[in-house]
Coordinates of C-alpha atoms in Angstrom, one line a residue:
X1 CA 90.6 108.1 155.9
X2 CA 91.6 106.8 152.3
X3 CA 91.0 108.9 149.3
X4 CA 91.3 107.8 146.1
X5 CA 89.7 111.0 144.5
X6 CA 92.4 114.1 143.8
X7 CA 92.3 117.2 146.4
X8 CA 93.3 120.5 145.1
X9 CA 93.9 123.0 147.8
X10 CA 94.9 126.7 147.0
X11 CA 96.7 128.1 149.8
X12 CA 95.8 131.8 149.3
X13 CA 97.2 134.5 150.7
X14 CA 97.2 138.8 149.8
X15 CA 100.6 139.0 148.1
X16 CA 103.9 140.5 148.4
X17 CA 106.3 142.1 145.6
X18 CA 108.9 140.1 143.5
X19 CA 112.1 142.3 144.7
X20 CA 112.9 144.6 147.8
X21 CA 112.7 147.0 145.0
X22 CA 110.7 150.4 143.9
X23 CA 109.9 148.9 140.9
X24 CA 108.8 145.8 141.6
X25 CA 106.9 146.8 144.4
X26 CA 105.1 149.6 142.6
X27 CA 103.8 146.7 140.6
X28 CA 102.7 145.2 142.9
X29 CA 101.3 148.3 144.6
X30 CA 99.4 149.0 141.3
X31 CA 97.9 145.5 140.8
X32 CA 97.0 146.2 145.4
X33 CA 95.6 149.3 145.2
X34 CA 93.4 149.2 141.5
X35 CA 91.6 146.9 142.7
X36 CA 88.1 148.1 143.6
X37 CA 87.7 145.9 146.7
X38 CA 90.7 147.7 148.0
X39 CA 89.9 151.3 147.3
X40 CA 86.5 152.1 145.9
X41 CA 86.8 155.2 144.6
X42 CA 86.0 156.6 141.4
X43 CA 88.7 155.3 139.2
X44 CA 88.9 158.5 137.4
X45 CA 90.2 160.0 140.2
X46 CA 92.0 157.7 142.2
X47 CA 94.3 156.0 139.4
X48 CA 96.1 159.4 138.3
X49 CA 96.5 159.9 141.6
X50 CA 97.9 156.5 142.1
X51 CA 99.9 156.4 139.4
X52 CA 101.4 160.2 139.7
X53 CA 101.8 160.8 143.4
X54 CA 101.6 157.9 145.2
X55 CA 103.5 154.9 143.6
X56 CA 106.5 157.1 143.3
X57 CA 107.3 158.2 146.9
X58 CA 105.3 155.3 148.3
X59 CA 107.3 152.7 146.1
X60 CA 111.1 153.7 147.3
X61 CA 110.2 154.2 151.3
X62 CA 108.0 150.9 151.3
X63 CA 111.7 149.5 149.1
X64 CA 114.0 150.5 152.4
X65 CA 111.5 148.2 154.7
X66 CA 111.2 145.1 152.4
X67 CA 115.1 145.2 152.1
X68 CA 115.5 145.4 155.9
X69 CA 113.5 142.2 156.4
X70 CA 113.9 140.1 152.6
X71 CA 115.5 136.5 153.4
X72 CA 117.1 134.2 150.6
X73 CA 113.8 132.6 149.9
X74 CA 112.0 136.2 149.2
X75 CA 110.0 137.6 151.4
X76 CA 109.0 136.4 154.5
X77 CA 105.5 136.1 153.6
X78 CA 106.4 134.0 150.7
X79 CA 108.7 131.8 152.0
X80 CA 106.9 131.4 155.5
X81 CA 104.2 129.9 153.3
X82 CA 105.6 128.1 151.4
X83 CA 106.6 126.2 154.6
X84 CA 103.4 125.7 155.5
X85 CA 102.5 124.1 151.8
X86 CA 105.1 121.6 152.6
X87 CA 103.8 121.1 156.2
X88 CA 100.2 120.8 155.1
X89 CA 100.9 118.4 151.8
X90 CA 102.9 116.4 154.7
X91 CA 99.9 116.4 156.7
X92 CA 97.4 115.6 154.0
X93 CA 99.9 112.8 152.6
X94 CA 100.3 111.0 155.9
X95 CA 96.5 111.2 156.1
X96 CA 96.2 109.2 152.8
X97 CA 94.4 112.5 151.2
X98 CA 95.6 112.6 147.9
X99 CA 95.7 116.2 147.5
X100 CA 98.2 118.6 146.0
X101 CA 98.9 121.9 147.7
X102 CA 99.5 125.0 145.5
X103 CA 100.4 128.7 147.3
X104 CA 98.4 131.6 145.1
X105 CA 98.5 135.4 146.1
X106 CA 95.6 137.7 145.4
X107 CA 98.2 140.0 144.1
X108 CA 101.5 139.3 142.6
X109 CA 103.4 136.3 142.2
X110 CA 102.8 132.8 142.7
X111 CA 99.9 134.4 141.0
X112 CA 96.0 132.8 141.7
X113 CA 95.8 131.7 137.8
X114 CA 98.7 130.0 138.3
X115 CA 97.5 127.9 141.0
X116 CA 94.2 127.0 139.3
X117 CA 96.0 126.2 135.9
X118 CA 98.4 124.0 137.9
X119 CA 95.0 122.1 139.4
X120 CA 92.9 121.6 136.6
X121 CA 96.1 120.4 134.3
X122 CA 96.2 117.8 136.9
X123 CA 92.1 116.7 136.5
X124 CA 92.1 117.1 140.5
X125 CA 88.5 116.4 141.5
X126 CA 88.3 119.1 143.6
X127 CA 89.3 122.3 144.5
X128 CA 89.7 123.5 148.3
X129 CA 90.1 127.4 148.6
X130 CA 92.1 128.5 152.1
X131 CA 92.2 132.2 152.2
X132 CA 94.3 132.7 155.0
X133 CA 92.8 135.2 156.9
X134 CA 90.7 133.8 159.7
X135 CA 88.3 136.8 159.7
X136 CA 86.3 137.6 156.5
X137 CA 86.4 141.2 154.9
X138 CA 85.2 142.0 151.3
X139 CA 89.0 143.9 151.1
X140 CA 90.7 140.4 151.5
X141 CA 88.8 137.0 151.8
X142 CA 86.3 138.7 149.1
X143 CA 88.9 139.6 146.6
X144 CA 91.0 136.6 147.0
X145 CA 86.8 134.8 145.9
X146 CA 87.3 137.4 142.7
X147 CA 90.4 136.4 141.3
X148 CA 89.2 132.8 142.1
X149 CA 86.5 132.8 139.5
X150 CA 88.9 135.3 137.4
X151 CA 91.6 132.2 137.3
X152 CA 88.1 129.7 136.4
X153 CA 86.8 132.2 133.6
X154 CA 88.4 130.5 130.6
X155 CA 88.3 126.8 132.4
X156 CA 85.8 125.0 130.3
X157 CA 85.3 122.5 132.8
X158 CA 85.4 123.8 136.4
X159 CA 86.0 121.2 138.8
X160 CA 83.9 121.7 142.1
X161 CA 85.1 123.6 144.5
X162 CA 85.1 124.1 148.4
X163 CA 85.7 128.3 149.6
X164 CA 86.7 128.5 153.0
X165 CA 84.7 132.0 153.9
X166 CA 86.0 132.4 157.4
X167 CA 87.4 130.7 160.5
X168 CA 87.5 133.4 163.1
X169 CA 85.9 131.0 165.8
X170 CA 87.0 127.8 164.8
X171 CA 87.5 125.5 168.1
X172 CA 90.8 124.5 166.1
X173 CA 92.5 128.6 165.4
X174 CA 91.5 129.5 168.7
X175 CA 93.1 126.7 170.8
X176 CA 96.3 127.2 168.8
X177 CA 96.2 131.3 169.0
X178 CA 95.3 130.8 172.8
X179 CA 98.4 128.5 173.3
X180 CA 100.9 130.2 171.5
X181 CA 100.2 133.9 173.6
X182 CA 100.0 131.8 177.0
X183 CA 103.4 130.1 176.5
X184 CA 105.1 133.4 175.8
X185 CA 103.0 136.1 178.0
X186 CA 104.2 137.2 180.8
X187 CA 101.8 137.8 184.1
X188 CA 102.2 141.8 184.3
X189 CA 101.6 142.1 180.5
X190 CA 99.1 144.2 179.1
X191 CA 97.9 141.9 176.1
X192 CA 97.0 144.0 172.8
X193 CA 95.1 142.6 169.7
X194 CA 96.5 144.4 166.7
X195 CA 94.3 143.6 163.5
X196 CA 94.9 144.9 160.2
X197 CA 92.4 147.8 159.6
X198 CA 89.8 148.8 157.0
X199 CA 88.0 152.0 156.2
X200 CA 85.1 152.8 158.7
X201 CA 82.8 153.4 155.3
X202 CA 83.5 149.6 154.4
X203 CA 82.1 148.9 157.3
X204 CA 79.0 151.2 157.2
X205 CA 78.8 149.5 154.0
X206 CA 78.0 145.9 155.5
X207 CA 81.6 144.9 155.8
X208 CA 81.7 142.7 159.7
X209 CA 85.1 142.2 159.4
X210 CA 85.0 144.1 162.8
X211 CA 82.5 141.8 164.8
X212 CA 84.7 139.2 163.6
X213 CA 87.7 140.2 164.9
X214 CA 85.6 141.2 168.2
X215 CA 84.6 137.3 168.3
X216 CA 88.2 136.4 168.1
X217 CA 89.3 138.4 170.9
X218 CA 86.8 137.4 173.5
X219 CA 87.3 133.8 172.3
X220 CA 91.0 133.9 173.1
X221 CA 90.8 135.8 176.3
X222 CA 88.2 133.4 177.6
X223 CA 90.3 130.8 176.7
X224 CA 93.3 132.8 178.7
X225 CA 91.0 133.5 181.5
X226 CA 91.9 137.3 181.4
X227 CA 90.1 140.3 182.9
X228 CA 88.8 143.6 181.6
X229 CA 92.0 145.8 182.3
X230 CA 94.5 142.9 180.8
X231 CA 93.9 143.2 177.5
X232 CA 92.6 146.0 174.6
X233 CA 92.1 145.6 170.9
X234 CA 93.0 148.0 167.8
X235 CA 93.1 148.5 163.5
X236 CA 97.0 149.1 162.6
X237 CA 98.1 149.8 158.9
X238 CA 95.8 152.7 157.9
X239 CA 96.4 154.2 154.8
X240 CA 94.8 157.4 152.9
X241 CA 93.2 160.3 155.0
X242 CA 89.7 159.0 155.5
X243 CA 88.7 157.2 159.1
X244 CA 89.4 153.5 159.6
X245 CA 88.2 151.0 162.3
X246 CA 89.1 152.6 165.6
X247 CA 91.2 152.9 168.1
X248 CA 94.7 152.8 166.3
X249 CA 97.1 150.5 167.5
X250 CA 100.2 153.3 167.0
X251 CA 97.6 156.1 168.6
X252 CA 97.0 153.6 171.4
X253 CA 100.8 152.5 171.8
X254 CA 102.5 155.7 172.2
X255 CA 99.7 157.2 174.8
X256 CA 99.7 153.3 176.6
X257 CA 101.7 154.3 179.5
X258 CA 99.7 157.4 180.4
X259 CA 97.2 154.6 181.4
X260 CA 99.5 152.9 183.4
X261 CA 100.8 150.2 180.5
X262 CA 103.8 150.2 180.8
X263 CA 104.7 146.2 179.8
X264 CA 102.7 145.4 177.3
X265 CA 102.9 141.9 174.2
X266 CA 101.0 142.8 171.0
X267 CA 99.5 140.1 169.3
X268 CA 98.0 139.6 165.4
X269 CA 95.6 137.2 165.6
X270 CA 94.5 138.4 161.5
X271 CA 98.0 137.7 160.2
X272 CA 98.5 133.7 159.4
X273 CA 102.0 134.7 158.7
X274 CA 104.5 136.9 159.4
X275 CA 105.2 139.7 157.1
X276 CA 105.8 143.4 156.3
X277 CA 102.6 144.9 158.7
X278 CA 104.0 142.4 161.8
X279 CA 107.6 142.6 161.7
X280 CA 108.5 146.0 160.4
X281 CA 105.0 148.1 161.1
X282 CA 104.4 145.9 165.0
X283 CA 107.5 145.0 166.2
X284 CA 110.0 147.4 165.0
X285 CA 108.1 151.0 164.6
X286 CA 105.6 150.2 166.9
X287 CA 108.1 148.7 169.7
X288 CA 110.1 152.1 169.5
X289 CA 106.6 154.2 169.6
X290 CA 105.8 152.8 172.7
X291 CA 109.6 152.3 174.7
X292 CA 110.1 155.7 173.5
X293 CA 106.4 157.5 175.2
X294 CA 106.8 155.8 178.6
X295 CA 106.8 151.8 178.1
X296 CA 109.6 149.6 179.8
X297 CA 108.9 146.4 178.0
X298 CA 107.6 145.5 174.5
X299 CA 107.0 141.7 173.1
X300 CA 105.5 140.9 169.9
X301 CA 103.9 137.5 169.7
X302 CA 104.8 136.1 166.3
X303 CA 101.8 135.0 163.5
X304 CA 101.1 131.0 164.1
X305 CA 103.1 130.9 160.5
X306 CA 104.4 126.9 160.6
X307 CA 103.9 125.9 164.0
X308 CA 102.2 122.5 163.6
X309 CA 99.3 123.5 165.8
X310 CA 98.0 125.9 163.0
X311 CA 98.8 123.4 160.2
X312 CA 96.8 120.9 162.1
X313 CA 94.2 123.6 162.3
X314 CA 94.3 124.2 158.3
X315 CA 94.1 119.8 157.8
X316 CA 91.0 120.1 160.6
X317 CA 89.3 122.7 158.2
X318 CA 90.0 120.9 154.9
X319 CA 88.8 117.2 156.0
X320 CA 85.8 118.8 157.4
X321 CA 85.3 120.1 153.7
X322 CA 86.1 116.5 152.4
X323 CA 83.1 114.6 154.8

């Protein structure tokens, strides 16, 4: 395929603080956690609370764990992604696509406004959104779509755009998430699904963010060829006091081995990168949870990140929006 027309795809991911810092990531937490998607409730008395309580003691504990794991090129969120803009302009490029790959973060910095400004400066032709989370919830995919249009409101003449809603049971994602588990599970591993969870009243609310990440599951453990008692699925990463989606992957971790698990790899089929939730949250407190209540062995699958089966997966998803 030849192109003479110019692509613009927006790599988008959630975000991730400038520093391993308090005060950088309680900016960050605050531009996070305002946001209405996020937490719904009545700003007059969530945002004092925010702002008083929270960010304080939130900011310096969350500081220690972005220290423990920050790398030379920032975080590893950021700079796993940005490897995977250089893979995917590599793949567009050999592909005679003439596109031009920007990163852009719902929250913080490289900011979504800067990756549309960057576009339309250029006159691309068309714009190619990629939220990078395979299963849609309004908490992510939908407010990566607001600061989408929020970057286009000033934009006299919006160029037309592609938005990639969701991906959860693309042939492409699940033969890459199906191969990258079977080359590193072992045969008496329990395998657990870990996705990122969201309040149970989203839900209720018309969010199927659950369903699918249900979809997902059975998709890859078909494709594995697993049985009922090889495999479970849980919401990590709850925040706040009210219910989330159930069962808890640290609830379910530290009680594993009283129903036998006692080898167990913990994949996170929602993360498209590596970051904070996976390698501090999964395989660090998590790991110790479950070694320490009765488990003997603990893996943690890594996020598909670079590998070149998930950027050919990404090129698969934009051509099909270029046909």
């Amino acid at each position: 395929m030849t192109m003479t027309k110019k692509i613009g795809v927006i790599l988008a991911n959630l975000g991730t603080p400038d520093a391993p810092t308090p005060s950088a990531i309680s900016r960050y937490l605050w531009e996070f956690l305002t946001d209405p998607r996020v937490v719904d409730l009545p700003r007059w008395r969530w945002l004092p609370l925010l702002k008083s309580l929270i960010l304080p003691s939130r900011s310096k504990r969350i500081a220690k764990n972005y220290q423990a794991i920050w790398t030379e090129q920032g975080s590893p969120l950021l700079a796993i992604t940005t490897q995977q803009q250089k893979a995917l302009q590599a793949y567009l490029s050999a592909r005679n696509i003439n596109a031009q790959v920007e990163i852009a973060m719902t929250y913080g910095n490289p900011s979504m406004q800067s990756a549309v400004d960057a576009l339309v400066e250029n006159q691309v032709d068309k714009i190619i959104v990629f939220p990078l989370y395979p299963q849609y919830s309004s908490t992510t995919t939908g407010a990566l779509f607001d600061a989408f249009a929020n970057a286009l409101k000033y934009t006299r003449n919006i160029p037309p755009f592609e938005f990639i809603h969701s991906y959860h049971l693309d042939k492409h994602y699940i033969d890459a998430l199906a191969q990258s588990i079977k080359v590193r599970l072992k045969p008496d591993e329990f395998l657990l699904f870990s996705y990122h969870g969201i309040p149970l009243r989203y839900e209720n609310q018309g969010d199927y963010y659950r369903q699918h990440c249900k979809e997902t599951t059975i998709a890859v453990v078909d494709k594995l060829g697993l049985t009922e008692n090889q495999w479970g699925m849980t919401f990590q990463s709850r925040f706040g006091r009210e219910e989330w989606l159930q069962p808890y992957t640290d609830e379910f971790l530290i009680s594993a081995s009283e129903q036998g698990i006692r080898k167990i790899a913990v994949v996170c089929p929602g993360f498209s990168v590596d970051c904070l939730e996976t390698i501090e949250e999964i395989d660090e407190e998590n790991r110790e949870n479950f070694l320490h209540n009765g488990g003997e062995t603990y893996q943690y699958i890594p996020a598909l990140n670079a590998e070149q089966a998930h950027i050919e997966m990404m090129g698969h998803l934009i051509l099909q929006k270029l046909q």
